[in-house]
Amino acid sequence: MTPQLATAIDTNTDPVSLTADLVRCQSVTPTEGGALQLLESLLSTHGFDCTRVDRNGISNLCAVWGGGNNGRTFGYNGHTDVVPIGNPEDWTCDPFGAEIRNGVLYGRGATDMKSSVAAFATAAIDFVEASPPDGRLILAITGAEETASPDGTPAILDWMAAQGLKADHFLVGEPTSLKTIGDAIKIGRRGAVTVYLTVTGVQGHSGYPEKAVNPLPALVELLHVFEADTLDEGTDNFAPSTIVITTVDTGNPAHNIIPAECKATVNIRFNDTWTSREILDWVAARANHIAEDFGVTISSTHRLSGECFFTPPGGFSTLIQNAVRQETGMTPALTTLGGISDARHLVNHCPVVEAGLTGESLHKVDEHVAVDEIHTLKAIYIRILHDYFNRPSL
């Protein structure tokens, strides 16, 4: 942070303490665990108008600073829910203890993404109190990002629409850096769809295979086709699409029975070459061909996690790149790597960029974040806010 900006913004609110307090909240998705209550209490104390936007048992928080229609509206989106810890005996520390060892804070959610929420909340507090901007800040925090619930961030957006609230730009605080903080930000994500396949034949005795129709060879061949085929070679903005086999199941307890049915699940990550409908048609065409060849029936259902989306580089992404460079000395690459995020819900609302910590330990045992990274991320967020509200245009 430059001396001029450091003087203008009094950074008294500690993001590390807030991160630790959030990690101690056992908010395993979709349990709220007290994390949103903690944020609501803190932000309300500092002049933010906080509203719980809970829907169908899912907890969400929308905190707004500023009013009227003057100036820009900056939105931040994050989540306080975390994935399960797995086997607690595999951890070298209390998963919800927020222990700090050798400058590293440990605990579930330390990386994904309670540090980012803490960094932005404290940055926003310090920023509006030191130099109140001509505009509005919105913090849209969900308690159910990890479940991909339609009652998480989409519920907040529905509430905002009902209130006449609209952000001009949204920053999502997911871990985006690859090896060191500031080396990458995201301006898009591949789409994701999971396909659940069922192959049905005719059950029979394994000693008389001619009297049965074994569905397993058909399933094996179909999965081989999926593995051998190439969806695409990638595009200017995205890596190649991928199809991954995640389960194969027969549920057959007997050694001498040809099963009537077997199942498999595949997860497909697709780039901007495809829509989910086109991907499903691609799967169906191959399944139909195999079914005809093997004399079986192949049916499927699917779960769409999100379509591929992309925010073209522009003024907002450049502003964030410049802020990161000022604080870290490096210009982050614009990437579309990784899985899905709640940015997919926001992209139709306004331009979206994702910028956050390194993600080396997210969802792992002994998830952790360097304390220095939390401070750096807060500094980046303060500079983003400063530059956003102090430039005539983007």
Short mmCIF file of C-alpha atoms in Angstrom, two decimals:
data_model
loop_
_atom_site.label_atom_id
_atom_site.label_comp_id
_atom_site.label_asym_id
_atom_site.label_seq_id
_atom_site.Cartn_x
_atom_site.Cartn_y
_atom_site.Cartn_z
CA MET A 1 0.00 0.00 0.00
CA THR A 2 1.39 3.41 -0.92
CA PRO A 3 2.03 5.88 1.94
CA GLN A 4 -0.70 8.15 0.55
CA LEU A 5 -3.32 5.40 0.67
CA ALA A 6 -2.06 4.09 4.01
CA THR A 7 -2.54 7.56 5.48
CA ALA A 8 -6.00 7.91 3.99
CA ILE A 9 -7.24 4.52 5.20
CA ASP A 10 -6.77 3.75 8.89
CA THR A 11 -6.54 -0.07 8.90
CA ASN A 12 -7.46 -0.76 12.50
CA THR A 13 -9.95 -3.59 12.04
CA ASP A 14 -8.05 -6.88 12.30
CA PRO A 15 -8.90 -9.39 9.56
CA VAL A 16 -6.96 -12.19 11.25
CA SER A 17 -8.98 -11.99 14.46
CA LEU A 18 -12.19 -11.97 12.45
CA THR A 19 -11.00 -14.93 10.38
CA ALA A 20 -10.26 -16.86 13.56
CA ASP A 21 -13.67 -16.03 15.01
CA LEU A 22 -15.36 -17.19 11.81
CA VAL A 23 -13.35 -20.43 11.70
CA ARG A 24 -14.49 -21.19 15.25
CA CYS A 25 -18.09 -21.08 14.00
CA GLN A 26 -18.90 -24.67 13.02
CA SER A 27 -20.78 -23.70 9.87
CA VAL A 28 -20.57 -27.01 8.03
CA THR A 29 -22.83 -26.54 5.04
CA PRO A 30 -25.67 -25.68 5.23
CA THR A 31 -25.53 -25.07 9.00
CA GLU A 32 -25.18 -21.37 9.82
CA GLY A 33 -23.09 -22.05 12.93
CA GLY A 34 -23.14 -18.45 14.14
CA ALA A 35 -20.92 -17.11 11.34
CA LEU A 36 -23.55 -14.88 9.75
CA GLN A 37 -24.69 -13.71 13.17
CA LEU A 38 -21.11 -12.68 13.91
CA LEU A 39 -20.83 -10.73 10.65
CA GLU A 40 -24.23 -9.11 11.12
CA SER A 41 -23.29 -7.91 14.58
CA LEU A 42 -19.95 -6.50 13.40
CA LEU A 43 -21.20 -4.79 10.26
CA SER A 44 -24.28 -3.34 11.97
CA THR A 45 -22.04 -1.74 14.57
CA HIS A 46 -20.18 0.05 11.78
CA GLY A 47 -23.15 1.52 9.95
CA PHE A 48 -24.14 -1.26 7.57
CA ASP A 49 -27.84 -2.00 7.17
CA CYS A 50 -28.00 -5.77 7.62
CA THR A 51 -30.83 -8.05 6.54
CA ARG A 52 -31.04 -11.80 6.95
CA VAL A 53 -32.29 -13.19 3.66
CA ASP A 54 -33.02 -16.74 4.81
CA ARG A 55 -35.04 -18.96 2.47
CA ASN A 56 -36.18 -22.57 2.83
CA GLY A 57 -33.91 -23.16 5.78
CA ILE A 58 -30.83 -21.64 4.12
CA SER A 59 -29.17 -18.72 5.93
CA ASN A 60 -27.97 -15.65 4.02
CA LEU A 61 -26.97 -12.09 4.88
CA CYS A 62 -27.10 -8.91 2.85
CA ALA A 63 -25.30 -5.90 4.34
CA VAL A 64 -25.65 -2.51 2.65
CA TRP A 65 -23.75 0.70 3.31
CA GLY A 66 -24.86 3.94 1.68
CA GLY A 67 -28.11 4.88 0.01
CA GLY A 68 -29.74 6.83 -2.75
CA ASN A 69 -28.98 6.58 -6.44
CA ASN A 70 -25.80 8.65 -6.55
CA GLY A 71 -22.48 7.10 -7.41
CA ARG A 72 -21.62 3.49 -8.10
CA THR A 73 -22.68 0.38 -6.24
CA PHE A 74 -19.94 -2.14 -5.49
CA GLY A 75 -20.92 -5.67 -4.53
CA TYR A 76 -18.93 -8.37 -2.78
CA ASN A 77 -20.06 -12.00 -2.69
CA GLY A 78 -18.73 -14.67 -0.35
CA HIS A 79 -19.80 -17.62 1.76
CA THR A 80 -19.32 -18.73 5.34
CA ASP A 81 -20.35 -22.37 4.99
CA VAL A 82 -17.59 -24.97 4.80
CA VAL A 83 -17.27 -28.57 3.68
CA PRO A 84 -17.19 -31.38 6.28
CA ILE A 85 -13.89 -32.01 8.04
CA GLY A 86 -13.65 -35.71 7.19
CA ASN A 87 -11.93 -37.91 9.77
CA PRO A 88 -11.03 -35.63 12.72
CA GLU A 89 -8.17 -37.97 13.64
CA ASP A 90 -6.41 -37.01 10.40
CA TRP A 91 -6.11 -33.40 11.54
CA THR A 92 -3.09 -32.25 13.51
CA CYS A 93 -5.19 -29.53 15.15
CA ASP A 94 -8.78 -28.76 16.11
CA PRO A 95 -10.55 -28.20 12.76
CA PHE A 96 -12.52 -25.38 14.37
CA GLY A 97 -9.84 -24.13 16.74
CA ALA A 98 -8.30 -21.43 14.49
CA GLU A 99 -4.87 -22.28 15.89
CA ILE A 100 -1.99 -20.14 14.67
CA ARG A 101 1.36 -21.91 14.31
CA ASN A 102 4.46 -20.30 12.84
CA GLY A 103 2.44 -17.54 11.22
CA VAL A 104 -0.16 -19.89 9.73
CA LEU A 105 -3.82 -20.08 10.79
CA TYR A 106 -5.34 -23.59 10.66
CA GLY A 107 -8.98 -24.61 10.47
CA ARG A 108 -11.79 -25.62 8.18
CA GLY A 109 -12.71 -22.64 6.02
CA ALA A 110 -9.43 -20.83 6.60
CA THR A 111 -8.83 -20.76 2.85
CA ASP A 112 -12.31 -21.40 1.47
CA MET A 113 -13.32 -18.76 2.23
CA LYS A 114 -13.63 -17.24 5.68
CA SER A 115 -10.35 -15.34 5.33
CA SER A 116 -11.67 -13.54 2.26
CA VAL A 117 -14.95 -12.68 3.96
CA ALA A 118 -13.03 -11.34 6.95
CA ALA A 119 -10.60 -9.43 4.75
CA PHE A 120 -13.34 -7.75 2.77
CA ALA A 121 -15.60 -7.02 5.76
CA THR A 122 -12.76 -5.33 7.64
CA ALA A 123 -11.58 -3.54 4.49
CA ALA A 124 -15.09 -2.22 3.87
CA ILE A 125 -15.45 -1.03 7.46
CA ASP A 126 -12.12 0.78 7.45
CA PHE A 127 -12.74 2.26 4.01
CA VAL A 128 -16.19 3.74 4.61
CA GLU A 129 -15.20 5.12 8.01
CA ALA A 130 -11.99 6.74 6.76
CA SER A 131 -13.29 8.14 3.47
CA PRO A 132 -17.04 7.63 2.95
CA PRO A 133 -17.52 7.16 -0.80
CA ASP A 134 -20.19 8.65 -3.01
CA GLY A 135 -21.87 5.34 -3.62
CA ARG A 136 -23.01 2.11 -2.05
CA LEU A 137 -21.41 -1.12 -0.85
CA ILE A 138 -23.25 -4.44 -0.77
CA LEU A 139 -21.96 -7.54 0.98
CA ALA A 140 -23.93 -10.59 -0.20
CA ILE A 141 -22.87 -13.46 2.07
CA THR A 142 -24.45 -16.90 1.79
CA GLY A 143 -24.38 -19.86 4.12
CA ALA A 144 -24.87 -22.46 1.40
CA GLU A 145 -22.39 -22.06 -1.44
CA GLU A 146 -20.86 -25.50 -0.90
CA THR A 147 -24.26 -27.17 -1.36
CA ALA A 148 -24.94 -25.20 -4.57
CA SER A 149 -28.33 -24.39 -3.06
CA PRO A 150 -30.81 -22.36 -5.13
CA ASP A 151 -31.67 -20.66 -1.84
CA GLY A 152 -28.16 -19.28 -1.28
CA THR A 153 -26.82 -16.45 -3.43
CA PRO A 154 -29.85 -16.65 -5.79
CA ALA A 155 -32.07 -15.84 -2.79
CA ILE A 156 -30.01 -12.73 -2.05
CA LEU A 157 -30.26 -11.61 -5.67
CA ASP A 158 -34.03 -12.15 -5.63
CA TRP A 159 -34.27 -10.08 -2.45
CA MET A 160 -32.11 -7.33 -3.95
CA ALA A 161 -34.33 -7.20 -7.02
CA ALA A 162 -37.42 -6.89 -4.82
CA GLN A 163 -35.75 -4.01 -2.97
CA GLY A 164 -34.63 -2.27 -6.15
CA LEU A 165 -30.96 -2.87 -5.27
CA LYS A 166 -28.53 -3.48 -8.11
CA ALA A 167 -24.77 -3.63 -8.08
CA ASP A 168 -22.76 -2.16 -10.93
CA HIS A 169 -19.97 -4.69 -10.38
CA PHE A 170 -19.47 -7.73 -8.16
CA LEU A 171 -16.25 -9.08 -6.68
CA VAL A 172 -16.34 -12.72 -5.58
CA GLY A 173 -13.77 -13.64 -2.93
CA GLU A 174 -13.13 -17.29 -3.82
CA PRO A 175 -9.51 -18.51 -3.69
CA THR A 176 -8.22 -17.68 -7.18
CA SER A 177 -4.46 -17.46 -6.77
CA LEU A 178 -2.49 -20.49 -7.92
CA LYS A 179 0.89 -20.53 -6.19
CA THR A 180 1.17 -17.17 -4.47
CA ILE A 181 -1.38 -14.50 -3.63
CA GLY A 182 -1.97 -12.19 -6.53
CA ASP A 183 -0.79 -14.41 -9.38
CA ALA A 184 -4.28 -15.01 -10.82
CA ILE A 185 -7.86 -13.77 -10.81
CA LYS A 186 -10.83 -15.34 -12.54
CA ILE A 187 -13.08 -13.80 -15.17
CA GLY A 188 -15.09 -16.92 -15.98
CA ARG A 189 -15.66 -20.58 -15.19
CA ARG A 190 -16.42 -23.71 -17.13
CA GLY A 191 -19.91 -25.13 -16.87
CA ALA A 192 -20.55 -28.34 -14.95
CA VAL A 193 -23.12 -31.09 -15.37
CA THR A 194 -23.31 -34.50 -13.69
CA VAL A 195 -24.96 -37.32 -15.64
CA TYR A 196 -26.36 -40.38 -13.87
CA LEU A 197 -26.53 -43.36 -16.26
CA THR A 198 -28.55 -46.55 -15.84
CA VAL A 199 -28.05 -49.50 -18.19
CA THR A 200 -30.78 -52.15 -18.10
CA GLY A 201 -30.54 -55.64 -19.57
CA VAL A 202 -32.10 -58.98 -18.61
CA GLN A 203 -31.10 -60.77 -15.41
CA GLY A 204 -30.02 -64.38 -15.67
CA HIS A 205 -27.74 -67.17 -14.48
CA SER A 206 -24.06 -66.62 -15.21
CA GLY A 207 -23.87 -70.26 -16.35
CA TYR A 208 -26.39 -69.52 -19.12
CA PRO A 209 -25.35 -66.10 -20.45
CA GLU A 210 -27.18 -66.73 -23.72
CA LYS A 211 -30.46 -66.51 -21.78
CA ALA A 212 -29.66 -63.10 -20.31
CA VAL A 213 -28.66 -59.65 -21.53
CA ASN A 214 -25.71 -58.46 -19.48
CA PRO A 215 -25.77 -54.65 -19.09
CA LEU A 216 -22.17 -54.49 -17.86
CA PRO A 217 -20.36 -54.89 -21.22
CA ALA A 218 -22.54 -52.11 -22.62
CA LEU A 219 -21.70 -49.82 -19.72
CA VAL A 220 -17.98 -50.62 -19.99
CA GLU A 221 -18.04 -49.84 -23.70
CA LEU A 222 -19.93 -46.58 -23.14
CA LEU A 223 -17.47 -45.45 -20.51
CA HIS A 224 -14.61 -46.42 -22.82
CA VAL A 225 -16.14 -44.22 -25.52
CA PHE A 226 -16.35 -41.34 -23.05
CA GLU A 227 -12.74 -41.78 -22.00
CA ALA A 228 -11.45 -42.13 -25.58
CA ASP A 229 -13.43 -39.28 -27.10
CA THR A 230 -12.35 -35.64 -27.05
CA LEU A 231 -14.99 -33.04 -26.44
CA ASP A 232 -12.90 -30.17 -27.82
CA GLU A 233 -9.38 -28.74 -27.90
CA GLY A 234 -10.14 -25.69 -25.77
CA THR A 235 -10.86 -22.11 -26.82
CA ASP A 236 -9.18 -18.74 -26.57
CA ASN A 237 -10.60 -18.25 -23.08
CA PHE A 238 -10.99 -21.78 -21.71
CA ALA A 239 -9.13 -25.04 -21.29
CA PRO A 240 -10.47 -28.17 -23.05
CA SER A 241 -13.71 -29.61 -21.76
CA THR A 242 -13.38 -32.79 -19.70
CA ILE A 243 -15.48 -35.83 -18.83
CA VAL A 244 -14.61 -37.77 -15.69
CA ILE A 245 -16.06 -41.11 -14.53
CA THR A 246 -16.82 -40.79 -10.82
CA THR A 247 -18.74 -43.98 -9.92
CA VAL A 248 -19.57 -47.41 -11.37
CA ASP A 249 -22.07 -49.56 -9.45
CA THR A 250 -23.89 -52.86 -9.92
CA GLY A 251 -25.08 -53.70 -6.42
CA ASN A 252 -24.76 -57.36 -7.27
CA PRO A 253 -24.02 -59.51 -4.18
CA ALA A 254 -23.97 -62.83 -6.04
CA HIS A 255 -21.20 -64.36 -8.13
CA ASN A 256 -23.52 -66.42 -10.33
CA ILE A 257 -26.10 -63.83 -11.37
CA ILE A 258 -25.93 -61.57 -14.37
CA PRO A 259 -27.45 -58.34 -13.04
CA ALA A 260 -30.41 -56.71 -14.68
CA GLU A 261 -29.05 -53.25 -14.09
CA CYS A 262 -25.86 -51.28 -13.53
CA LYS A 263 -25.15 -47.60 -13.05
CA ALA A 264 -22.41 -45.06 -13.55
CA THR A 265 -21.94 -41.35 -12.95
CA VAL A 266 -19.89 -38.97 -15.05
CA ASN A 267 -19.03 -35.35 -14.34
CA ILE A 268 -18.49 -33.07 -17.33
CA ARG A 269 -16.79 -29.66 -17.21
CA PHE A 270 -17.49 -27.80 -20.44
CA ASN A 271 -16.15 -24.58 -21.94
CA ASP A 272 -17.80 -21.94 -24.11
CA THR A 273 -17.88 -24.31 -27.07
CA TRP A 274 -20.90 -25.92 -25.46
CA THR A 275 -24.16 -25.35 -23.66
CA SER A 276 -25.41 -27.91 -21.16
CA ARG A 277 -28.11 -28.94 -23.63
CA GLU A 278 -25.52 -29.68 -26.29
CA ILE A 279 -23.43 -31.66 -23.81
CA LEU A 280 -26.45 -33.76 -22.83
CA ASP A 281 -27.25 -34.36 -26.50
CA TRP A 282 -23.62 -35.49 -27.02
CA VAL A 283 -23.98 -38.00 -24.17
CA ALA A 284 -27.37 -39.21 -25.41
CA ALA A 285 -26.12 -39.83 -28.95
CA ARG A 286 -23.35 -42.10 -27.73
CA ALA A 287 -25.58 -43.86 -25.22
CA ASN A 288 -28.20 -44.56 -27.90
CA HIS A 289 -25.59 -46.02 -30.23
CA ILE A 290 -24.24 -48.36 -27.53
CA ALA A 291 -27.75 -49.37 -26.44
CA GLU A 292 -28.61 -50.38 -29.99
CA ASP A 293 -25.38 -52.34 -30.45
CA PHE A 294 -25.73 -54.27 -27.18
CA GLY A 295 -29.50 -54.71 -27.04
CA VAL A 296 -29.89 -52.87 -23.72
CA THR A 297 -31.74 -49.81 -22.52
CA ILE A 298 -29.75 -46.80 -21.35
CA SER A 299 -31.51 -44.06 -19.44
CA SER A 300 -30.10 -41.03 -17.69
CA THR A 301 -30.85 -38.14 -15.40
CA HIS A 302 -28.64 -35.15 -14.77
CA ARG A 303 -27.83 -32.35 -12.39
CA LEU A 304 -26.70 -29.04 -13.85
CA SER A 305 -24.40 -27.13 -11.52
CA GLY A 306 -24.01 -24.17 -13.86
CA GLU A 307 -23.49 -23.05 -17.43
CA CYS A 308 -20.14 -21.82 -18.66
CA PHE A 309 -19.80 -18.06 -18.20
CA PHE A 310 -17.29 -15.40 -19.10
CA THR A 311 -16.85 -11.72 -18.28
CA PRO A 312 -14.76 -10.17 -21.07
CA PRO A 313 -11.70 -8.27 -19.87
CA GLY A 314 -12.44 -4.61 -19.34
CA GLY A 315 -12.26 -1.71 -16.96
CA PHE A 316 -13.27 -3.68 -13.86
CA SER A 317 -10.82 -6.54 -14.33
CA THR A 318 -8.08 -4.03 -15.18
CA LEU A 319 -8.82 -2.08 -11.99
CA ILE A 320 -8.47 -5.26 -9.94
CA GLN A 321 -5.28 -6.27 -11.73
CA ASN A 322 -3.80 -2.84 -10.99
CA ALA A 323 -4.81 -3.03 -7.32
CA VAL A 324 -3.19 -6.44 -6.97
CA ARG A 325 -0.03 -5.23 -8.67
CA GLN A 326 0.18 -2.22 -6.34
CA GLU A 327 0.00 -4.46 -3.28
CA THR A 328 1.96 -7.53 -4.41
CA GLY A 329 4.22 -6.34 -7.21
CA MET A 330 2.77 -8.80 -9.73
CA THR A 331 0.05 -8.47 -12.35
CA PRO A 332 -2.40 -11.36 -11.96
CA ALA A 333 -3.23 -13.51 -14.95
CA LEU A 334 -6.85 -13.53 -16.11
CA THR A 335 -7.96 -17.16 -15.85
CA THR A 336 -11.03 -19.38 -16.13
CA LEU A 337 -9.57 -22.40 -14.33
CA GLY A 338 -11.21 -24.40 -11.56
CA GLY A 339 -14.66 -25.57 -10.66
CA ILE A 340 -17.88 -23.65 -10.35
CA SER A 341 -18.55 -20.74 -8.01
CA ASP A 342 -21.44 -18.44 -7.13
CA ALA A 343 -20.13 -16.04 -9.76
CA ARG A 344 -22.34 -18.01 -12.14
CA HIS A 345 -25.40 -16.53 -10.40
CA LEU A 346 -24.05 -12.99 -10.54
CA VAL A 347 -22.85 -12.81 -14.13
CA ASN A 348 -26.35 -11.97 -15.43
CA HIS A 349 -26.67 -9.26 -12.78
CA CYS A 350 -23.51 -7.29 -13.64
CA PRO A 351 -19.83 -7.79 -14.58
CA VAL A 352 -18.08 -10.17 -12.17
CA VAL A 353 -14.45 -10.81 -11.26
CA GLU A 354 -13.14 -13.28 -8.66
CA ALA A 355 -10.06 -12.47 -6.59
CA GLY A 356 -8.83 -14.14 -3.43
CA LEU A 357 -6.22 -16.23 -1.66
CA THR A 358 -4.17 -19.16 -2.90
CA GLY A 359 -6.17 -22.37 -2.87
CA GLU A 360 -3.54 -25.00 -2.15
CA SER A 361 -5.25 -26.33 0.99
CA LEU A 362 -8.94 -25.73 0.35
CA HIS A 363 -11.13 -28.70 1.35
CA LYS A 364 -8.06 -30.57 2.62
CA VAL A 365 -7.16 -31.89 6.05
CA ASP A 366 -5.31 -29.18 8.02
CA GLU A 367 -6.71 -26.44 5.79
CA HIS A 368 -4.70 -23.31 6.46
CA VAL A 369 -3.77 -19.79 5.42
CA ALA A 370 -0.70 -17.68 6.09
CA VAL A 371 -1.53 -14.77 8.38
CA ASP A 372 0.44 -12.44 6.11
CA GLU A 373 -1.78 -13.43 3.19
CA ILE A 374 -4.89 -12.34 5.07
CA HIS A 375 -3.38 -8.91 5.69
CA THR A 376 -2.29 -8.68 2.04
CA LEU A 377 -5.75 -9.61 0.83
CA LYS A 378 -7.31 -6.93 3.02
CA ALA A 379 -4.87 -4.38 1.58
CA ILE A 380 -5.82 -5.47 -1.95
CA TYR A 381 -9.51 -5.10 -1.16
CA ILE A 382 -9.02 -1.63 0.36
CA ARG A 383 -7.15 -0.51 -2.74
CA ILE A 384 -9.87 -1.95 -4.99
CA LEU A 385 -12.52 0.02 -3.09
CA HIS A 386 -10.40 3.17 -3.10
CA ASP A 387 -9.72 3.00 -6.82
CA TYR A 388 -13.28 2.00 -7.67
CA PHE A 389 -14.87 4.97 -5.99
CA ASN A 390 -12.19 7.48 -6.93
CA ARG A 391 -12.04 6.98 -10.68
CA PRO A 392 -14.42 8.81 -13.00
CA SER A 393 -15.15 5.77 -15.16
CA LEU A 394 -14.31 2.13 -15.74
#
